[in-house]
Short mmCIF file of C-alpha atoms in Angstrom, two decimals:
data_model
loop_
_atom_site.label_atom_id
_atom_site.label_comp_id
_atom_site.label_asym_id
_atom_site.label_seq_id
_atom_site.Cartn_x
_atom_site.Cartn_y
_atom_site.Cartn_z
CA LEU A 1 -55.26 50.06 27.52
CA ASP A 2 -53.35 51.86 30.30
CA LEU A 3 -54.24 48.99 32.58
CA ILE A 4 -52.46 46.42 30.42
CA ASP A 5 -48.99 46.32 31.97
CA ALA A 6 -46.54 43.45 32.44
CA ASP A 7 -48.17 42.19 35.62
CA ARG A 8 -51.66 42.27 34.13
CA ILE A 9 -50.50 40.35 31.03
CA GLU A 10 -48.93 37.60 33.22
CA VAL A 11 -52.10 37.41 35.35
CA TRP A 12 -54.12 36.95 32.17
CA LEU A 13 -51.74 34.25 30.87
CA ALA A 14 -51.83 32.44 34.20
CA TYR A 15 -55.66 32.55 34.26
CA TRP A 16 -55.89 30.57 31.00
CA CYS A 17 -53.02 28.26 31.97
CA ASN A 18 -55.07 27.18 34.98
CA ARG A 19 -58.05 26.36 32.69
CA PRO A 20 -61.05 28.27 34.04
CA ILE A 21 -64.34 26.53 34.65
CA GLY A 22 -66.63 26.45 31.61
CA GLU A 23 -70.43 26.27 31.24
CA SER A 24 -70.48 22.53 32.08
CA ASN A 25 -68.83 23.18 35.43
CA ASN A 26 -65.70 21.46 34.25
CA PRO A 27 -62.30 22.98 33.37
CA MET A 28 -62.32 24.29 29.80
CA ALA A 29 -60.75 22.02 27.17
CA PHE A 30 -56.96 21.99 26.89
CA THR A 31 -57.02 22.94 23.19
CA THR A 32 -59.47 25.81 23.85
CA CYS A 33 -57.15 27.38 26.47
CA ARG A 34 -54.11 26.81 24.20
CA ASN A 35 -55.89 28.58 21.31
CA VAL A 36 -56.92 31.53 23.51
CA LEU A 37 -53.29 31.99 24.63
CA ILE A 38 -52.10 31.93 21.00
CA VAL A 39 -54.65 34.57 19.90
CA PHE A 40 -54.00 36.71 22.99
CA ARG A 41 -50.24 36.85 22.16
CA GLN A 42 -51.03 37.64 18.56
CA PHE A 43 -53.39 40.42 19.64
CA LEU A 44 -50.73 42.04 21.90
CA ARG A 45 -48.11 41.90 19.14
CA TRP A 46 -50.54 43.49 16.70
CA LEU A 47 -51.51 46.15 19.26
CA ASN A 48 -47.83 46.96 19.85
CA ARG A 49 -47.17 47.75 16.17
CA SER A 50 -50.60 49.30 15.28
CA PRO A 51 -50.46 53.04 14.52
CA ASN A 52 -54.08 53.42 15.57
CA PHE A 53 -53.45 52.80 19.31
CA ASP A 54 -51.02 54.49 21.67
CA TRP A 55 -49.92 51.32 23.42
CA HIS A 56 -46.64 49.35 23.47
CA LEU A 57 -45.45 46.18 25.09
CA PRO A 58 -43.83 46.91 28.46
CA ARG A 59 -40.08 47.49 28.21
CA ASP A 60 -37.96 44.34 28.19
CA PHE A 61 -41.12 42.21 28.42
CA SER A 62 -40.88 38.71 26.95
CA PHE A 63 -43.81 36.29 26.97
CA PRO A 64 -43.13 33.64 29.64
CA ARG A 65 -43.37 30.02 28.68
CA CYS A 66 -46.89 28.84 29.58
CA LYS A 67 -47.62 25.32 30.78
CA ILE A 68 -51.34 24.58 30.61
CA ALA A 69 -52.61 22.51 33.54
CA LYS A 70 -53.76 18.97 32.82
CA THR A 71 -56.46 17.09 34.75
CA ASP A 72 -56.23 13.41 35.64
CA ALA A 73 -58.66 12.64 32.84
CA ASP A 74 -56.34 14.34 30.34
CA ARG A 75 -53.50 11.99 31.29
CA ILE A 76 -55.44 8.86 30.35
CA LYS A 77 -54.09 7.47 27.08
CA LYS A 78 -56.85 7.55 24.48
CA ARG A 79 -56.91 5.63 21.22
CA ASN A 80 -56.67 8.12 18.36
CA HIS A 81 -57.60 5.87 15.45
CA PHE A 82 -60.53 3.70 14.36
CA LYS A 83 -60.53 -0.09 14.35
CA ILE A 84 -61.62 -1.99 11.21
CA ALA A 85 -64.96 -2.88 12.79
CA GLU A 86 -65.61 0.82 13.58
CA LEU A 87 -64.64 1.80 10.04
CA LYS A 88 -67.20 -0.68 8.74
CA THR A 89 -69.87 0.92 10.88
CA ILE A 90 -68.96 4.42 9.72
CA TRP A 91 -68.97 3.25 6.06
CA LYS A 92 -72.40 1.66 6.51
CA TYR A 93 -73.95 4.73 8.13
CA ALA A 94 -72.32 7.21 5.75
CA LYS A 95 -73.99 8.51 2.59
CA PRO A 96 -72.36 8.38 -0.87
CA TRP A 97 -70.88 11.92 -0.68
CA ASP A 98 -69.47 11.14 2.73
CA ARG A 99 -67.94 7.84 1.52
CA ALA A 100 -66.08 9.66 -1.23
CA LEU A 101 -64.37 11.90 1.33
CA ILE A 102 -63.60 8.97 3.62
CA LEU A 103 -61.82 7.23 0.76
CA LEU A 104 -59.79 10.31 -0.03
CA SER A 105 -58.81 10.54 3.60
CA LEU A 106 -57.80 6.89 3.96
CA ASN A 107 -56.08 6.61 0.57
CA CYS A 108 -54.15 9.91 0.66
CA GLY A 109 -54.03 10.95 4.31
CA PHE A 110 -56.14 14.01 3.66
CA SER A 111 -57.99 16.04 6.26
CA LYS A 112 -60.63 18.73 5.66
CA ALA A 113 -58.26 21.36 4.25
CA GLU A 114 -56.53 18.96 1.86
CA ILE A 115 -59.83 17.67 0.49
CA ALA A 116 -61.44 21.10 0.07
CA SER A 117 -58.39 22.53 -1.78
CA LEU A 118 -57.78 19.64 -4.20
CA GLN A 119 -57.37 20.89 -7.84
CA PRO A 120 -58.11 18.99 -11.06
CA GLY A 121 -54.55 19.60 -12.24
CA GLU A 122 -53.26 17.67 -9.21
CA ILE A 123 -54.86 14.42 -10.43
CA VAL A 124 -52.45 12.83 -12.88
CA GLU A 125 -53.13 9.83 -15.18
CA VAL A 126 -50.11 7.76 -16.26
CA GLU A 127 -50.09 4.88 -18.74
CA LYS A 128 -47.72 2.14 -17.65
CA LYS A 129 -46.56 -0.80 -19.77
CA ILE A 130 -46.39 -4.09 -17.91
CA LYS A 131 -44.64 -7.14 -19.31
CA GLY A 132 -46.42 -10.48 -19.25
CA LYS A 133 -45.14 -13.64 -17.57
CA ASP A 134 -43.67 -14.82 -20.89
CA GLY A 135 -41.41 -11.74 -20.94
CA GLU A 136 -42.55 -10.67 -24.37
CA SER A 137 -46.21 -9.68 -24.30
CA GLU A 138 -47.05 -6.23 -22.94
CA THR A 139 -50.24 -4.78 -21.50
CA THR A 140 -50.98 -1.12 -20.84
CA LYS A 141 -52.48 -0.13 -17.54
CA LYS A 142 -53.68 3.28 -16.41
CA ARG A 143 -52.52 4.51 -13.06
CA VAL A 144 -54.04 7.54 -11.43
CA TYR A 145 -52.10 9.60 -8.88
CA ILE A 146 -52.63 12.71 -6.82
CA LYS A 147 -49.43 14.80 -6.92
CA ARG A 148 -49.46 18.09 -5.04
CA PHE A 149 -47.87 20.37 -2.49
CA ARG A 150 -49.60 20.44 0.86
CA ARG A 151 -51.11 23.87 1.48
CA LYS A 152 -50.19 24.00 5.15
CA THR A 153 -46.52 23.17 4.94
CA ASP A 154 -45.74 23.30 1.19
CA VAL A 155 -44.35 19.77 1.38
CA TYR A 156 -44.67 17.72 -1.81
CA GLY A 157 -46.58 14.42 -1.78
CA GLU A 158 -47.94 11.87 -4.21
CA TRP A 159 -50.38 9.01 -3.78
CA LEU A 160 -51.39 6.11 -6.04
CA LEU A 161 -55.23 6.08 -6.02
CA TRP A 162 -57.17 2.93 -5.28
CA PRO A 163 -59.80 1.80 -7.88
CA GLU A 164 -62.48 2.69 -5.31
CA THR A 165 -61.04 6.20 -4.84
CA ILE A 166 -61.10 6.73 -8.63
CA LYS A 167 -64.81 5.78 -8.59
CA ALA A 168 -65.35 8.19 -5.70
CA LEU A 169 -63.81 11.04 -7.77
CA GLU A 170 -66.08 10.11 -10.66
CA PHE A 171 -69.06 10.28 -8.27
CA LEU A 172 -67.97 13.69 -7.00
CA ALA A 173 -67.67 15.07 -10.54
CA GLN A 174 -71.47 15.39 -10.84
CA PHE A 175 -71.51 18.18 -8.26
CA ARG A 176 -68.82 20.32 -9.85
CA THR A 177 -70.11 23.25 -11.92
CA LYS A 178 -68.45 24.53 -15.08
CA GLY A 179 -65.33 26.56 -14.39
CA ASN A 180 -64.99 25.36 -10.80
CA GLN A 181 -61.38 25.08 -9.74
CA HIS A 182 -61.93 22.50 -7.04
CA VAL A 183 -62.38 18.71 -7.39
CA VAL A 184 -64.48 18.36 -4.19
CA VAL A 185 -67.37 20.70 -3.72
CA ASN A 186 -70.51 20.55 -1.54
CA GLN A 187 -73.67 19.05 -2.97
CA ALA A 188 -74.85 22.51 -4.08
CA GLY A 189 -71.72 22.88 -6.20
CA ASN A 190 -69.99 25.48 -4.01
CA PRO A 191 -66.30 25.20 -3.06
CA MET A 192 -65.59 24.33 0.57
CA THR A 193 -62.61 26.70 0.75
CA ARG A 194 -65.10 29.58 0.91
CA LYS A 195 -65.52 30.99 4.42
CA THR A 196 -68.86 31.83 6.03
CA LYS A 197 -70.42 35.31 5.99
CA LYS A 198 -68.82 35.91 9.37
CA GLU A 199 -65.43 34.89 8.00
CA ASN A 200 -65.44 31.60 9.96
CA GLU A 201 -64.04 28.30 8.68
CA ASN A 202 -66.23 26.32 6.33
CA GLN A 203 -68.04 23.65 8.35
CA VAL A 204 -69.60 21.49 5.61
CA ILE A 205 -67.32 18.41 6.10
CA LYS A 206 -67.53 18.74 9.86
CA ASN A 207 -71.37 18.93 9.79
CA HIS A 208 -71.58 15.83 7.51
CA TRP A 209 -69.24 13.93 9.79
CA ASP A 210 -71.19 14.95 12.92
CA ASN A 211 -74.40 13.65 11.25
CA ILE A 212 -72.80 10.28 10.57
CA LEU A 213 -71.82 9.97 14.22
CA LYS A 214 -75.30 11.02 15.34
CA ARG A 215 -76.84 8.25 13.28
CA ILE A 216 -74.37 5.76 14.69
CA MET A 217 -74.93 6.86 18.26
CA ILE A 218 -78.66 6.10 18.01
CA ASP A 219 -77.81 2.40 17.69
CA GLU A 220 -74.42 2.36 19.43
CA PRO A 221 -74.26 4.95 22.19
CA ASN A 222 -70.77 3.81 23.26
CA PHE A 223 -69.23 4.12 19.78
CA HIS A 224 -65.64 5.37 19.78
CA LYS A 225 -66.25 8.98 18.80
CA LEU A 226 -63.46 10.91 17.04
CA SER A 227 -63.46 13.91 14.66
CA PHE A 228 -62.88 13.66 10.93
CA LYS A 229 -59.16 14.43 11.17
CA TYR A 230 -58.64 11.10 12.91
CA MET A 231 -59.52 9.29 9.70
CA ARG A 232 -56.18 10.54 8.37
CA LYS A 233 -54.45 9.36 11.55
CA THR A 234 -56.18 5.97 11.16
CA GLY A 235 -54.72 5.48 7.69
CA ALA A 236 -51.24 6.48 8.88
CA THR A 237 -51.45 4.12 11.86
CA TYR A 238 -52.36 1.11 9.72
CA LEU A 239 -49.67 2.06 7.18
CA ARG A 240 -46.98 2.36 9.82
CA HIS A 241 -47.85 -1.03 11.25
CA LEU A 242 -47.59 -2.81 7.92
CA LYS A 243 -44.87 -5.52 8.03
CA ILE A 244 -42.71 -3.82 5.45
CA GLU A 245 -39.32 -2.15 5.49
CA ASN A 246 -39.16 1.56 6.45
CA ALA A 247 -42.87 1.63 7.36
CA ALA A 248 -42.36 4.67 9.64
CA GLU A 249 -40.72 6.70 6.83
CA LEU A 250 -43.56 5.75 4.44
CA ALA A 251 -46.16 6.81 7.03
CA SER A 252 -44.40 10.19 7.25
CA MET A 253 -44.55 10.55 3.46
CA TYR A 254 -48.23 9.49 3.46
CA LEU A 255 -48.94 12.35 5.90
CA SER A 256 -46.90 14.87 3.81
CA HIS A 257 -44.56 15.58 6.69
CA GLY A 258 -41.29 17.27 5.92
CA GLU A 259 -38.25 15.19 4.96
CA ALA A 260 -36.53 16.19 8.20
CA ALA A 261 -38.93 13.78 9.97
CA ASP A 262 -37.57 10.80 7.93
CA ASN A 263 -33.95 10.76 9.02
CA LYS A 264 -31.45 12.49 11.32
CA ASP A 265 -29.23 13.23 8.34
CA GLN A 266 -30.25 16.85 7.51
CA LEU A 267 -28.43 16.79 4.18
CA LEU A 268 -30.18 13.65 2.94
CA PRO A 269 -33.04 15.59 1.26
CA VAL A 270 -30.48 17.64 -0.64
CA TYR A 271 -28.83 14.67 -2.30
CA THR A 272 -31.65 12.12 -2.62
CA ALA A 273 -35.35 11.94 -3.61
CA ARG A 274 -37.99 10.28 -1.46
CA PRO A 275 -38.93 6.66 -2.38
CA TRP A 276 -42.40 7.34 -3.82
CA LYS A 277 -42.66 3.99 -5.52
CA LYS A 278 -42.30 2.27 -2.13
CA LEU A 279 -45.16 4.42 -0.84
CA HIS A 280 -47.31 3.49 -3.84
CA ARG A 281 -46.80 -0.23 -3.11
CA ALA A 282 -47.53 0.33 0.57
CA LEU A 283 -50.77 2.09 -0.35
CA MET A 284 -51.90 -0.99 -2.24
CA LEU A 285 -51.16 -3.07 0.87
CA LEU A 286 -53.18 -0.60 2.88
CA ARG A 287 -56.06 -1.05 0.44
CA LYS A 288 -56.03 -4.80 1.15
CA LYS A 289 -56.31 -3.92 4.84
CA MET A 290 -59.30 -1.67 4.07
CA LEU A 291 -61.09 -3.98 1.62
CA PRO A 292 -63.39 -5.47 4.33
CA VAL A 293 -64.58 -1.88 4.99
CA ILE A 294 -64.92 -0.76 1.37
CA SER A 295 -66.75 -3.92 0.25
CA SER A 296 -69.15 -4.02 3.23
CA VAL A 297 -71.76 -2.00 1.30
CA LYS A 298 -73.02 -3.49 -2.01
CA GLN A 299 -73.87 -0.19 -3.78
CA PRO A 300 -71.84 2.53 -2.02
CA TRP A 301 -72.69 5.23 -4.60
CA GLU A 302 -76.41 4.78 -4.66
CA ALA A 303 -78.26 7.26 -2.47
CA THR A 304 -80.98 5.80 -0.28
CA VAL A 305 -83.43 7.99 1.61
CA THR A 306 -84.56 6.20 4.72
CA ARG A 307 -85.20 7.13 8.37
CA THR A 308 -84.43 3.59 9.47
CA THR A 309 -80.91 2.99 10.78
CA PRO A 310 -78.80 0.12 9.32
CA LYS A 311 -78.95 -1.75 12.65
CA THR A 312 -82.73 -1.67 12.68
CA VAL A 313 -82.77 -3.00 9.10
CA GLU A 314 -80.52 -5.88 10.18
CA LYS A 315 -82.91 -6.68 13.03
CA VAL A 316 -85.86 -6.73 10.67
CA LYS A 317 -84.06 -9.12 8.33
CA ALA A 318 -83.04 -11.40 11.17
CA PHE A 319 -86.59 -11.58 12.56
CA ARG A 320 -88.00 -12.22 9.08
CA THR A 321 -85.64 -15.21 8.57
CA GLN A 322 -86.99 -16.59 11.84
CA GLY A 323 -90.47 -16.66 10.34
CA MET A 324 -92.04 -13.79 12.25
CA THR A 325 -94.94 -11.88 10.69
CA LEU A 326 -94.62 -8.23 9.67
CA LYS A 327 -96.77 -7.04 12.59
CA GLN A 328 -94.74 -9.09 15.09
CA ILE A 329 -91.47 -7.58 13.75
CA ALA A 330 -92.98 -4.09 13.77
CA LYS A 331 -93.80 -4.47 17.47
CA GLU A 332 -90.23 -5.65 18.24
CA VAL A 333 -88.37 -2.86 16.39
CA GLY A 334 -90.82 0.00 16.89
CA LEU A 335 -91.74 0.57 13.22
CA HIS A 336 -95.03 0.47 11.31
CA TRP A 337 -95.72 -2.93 9.77
CA ILE A 338 -95.95 -1.33 6.28
CA THR A 339 -92.38 0.03 6.71
CA VAL A 340 -91.25 -3.42 7.80
CA GLY A 341 -92.82 -4.92 4.72
CA LYS A 342 -91.00 -2.40 2.50
CA ILE A 343 -87.66 -3.31 4.03
CA CYS A 344 -88.35 -7.00 3.52
CA ARG A 345 -89.36 -6.54 -0.13
CA GLU A 346 -86.20 -4.54 -0.85
CA GLU A 347 -84.12 -7.34 0.59
CA GLU A 348 -85.94 -9.93 -1.50
#
């Protein structure tokens, strides 16, 4: 500890700002270096106040502002959302449990933490009376909302749920054990807010997402690969580009960003409430945008165990319609002719 003086700290900070070479002989990722710098500062502040170690920050030392170096590749603008065709592919290759989480993410702008921490009390059913065209008759419709405070920022948000999202929640209910305080649990019934034995972040959602992408990459090696959090960004991108008034403000509400992001008037949140009804209407327009994706699988909640990828199944069907025999198709797609016959019978 005696060696950690002001000069040594600055050398250490500069080392990570210059992005050292990693195992792949390339500069380490920008986010990795940023996270190391954050933890290093936290460690030094903790060490400074800890009674267990006789070490203090050098006198008058203030952490210098660090600018992490960027490579030419880092400066290339990358698309950070999925296109509708890509969402269709993801939906097709996903399994029922995965699809339920995808719907929650697109409908409500949820990422891993928001999905894992969802409580039953945050799902609210409201009966709404709607007048008929004649102005006299009334019908009662049930609307289901999620109303909650975001755990990360404590910002309030509410979302009108799509009919498909309600079915997804009904599907997820089968995995929840008695007394469980979470709506979404893993398929063994355990909450995903629980850390690992080594106190690391729960990786269930990440692992499922990685498996979807692996299945896709077998058939489409050049597929636009993004992590699960970009599903939330995809929903916000499509919502913001809807041809409606104040779409940017509604996208901010969809993401549960603070009210300061909506308007330059800092006192506006004090005197007014956010227009949640406008967001609810915008969410139904977003659903129309996503319908080609949601309706691309006939039985989205039926689990199918197969080692054959959807693209291979499509090839088998196409060859069969051309009049090819089972053995001819098997030779073309690299499957056993009995497997080909099973796929054809299921289609019939």
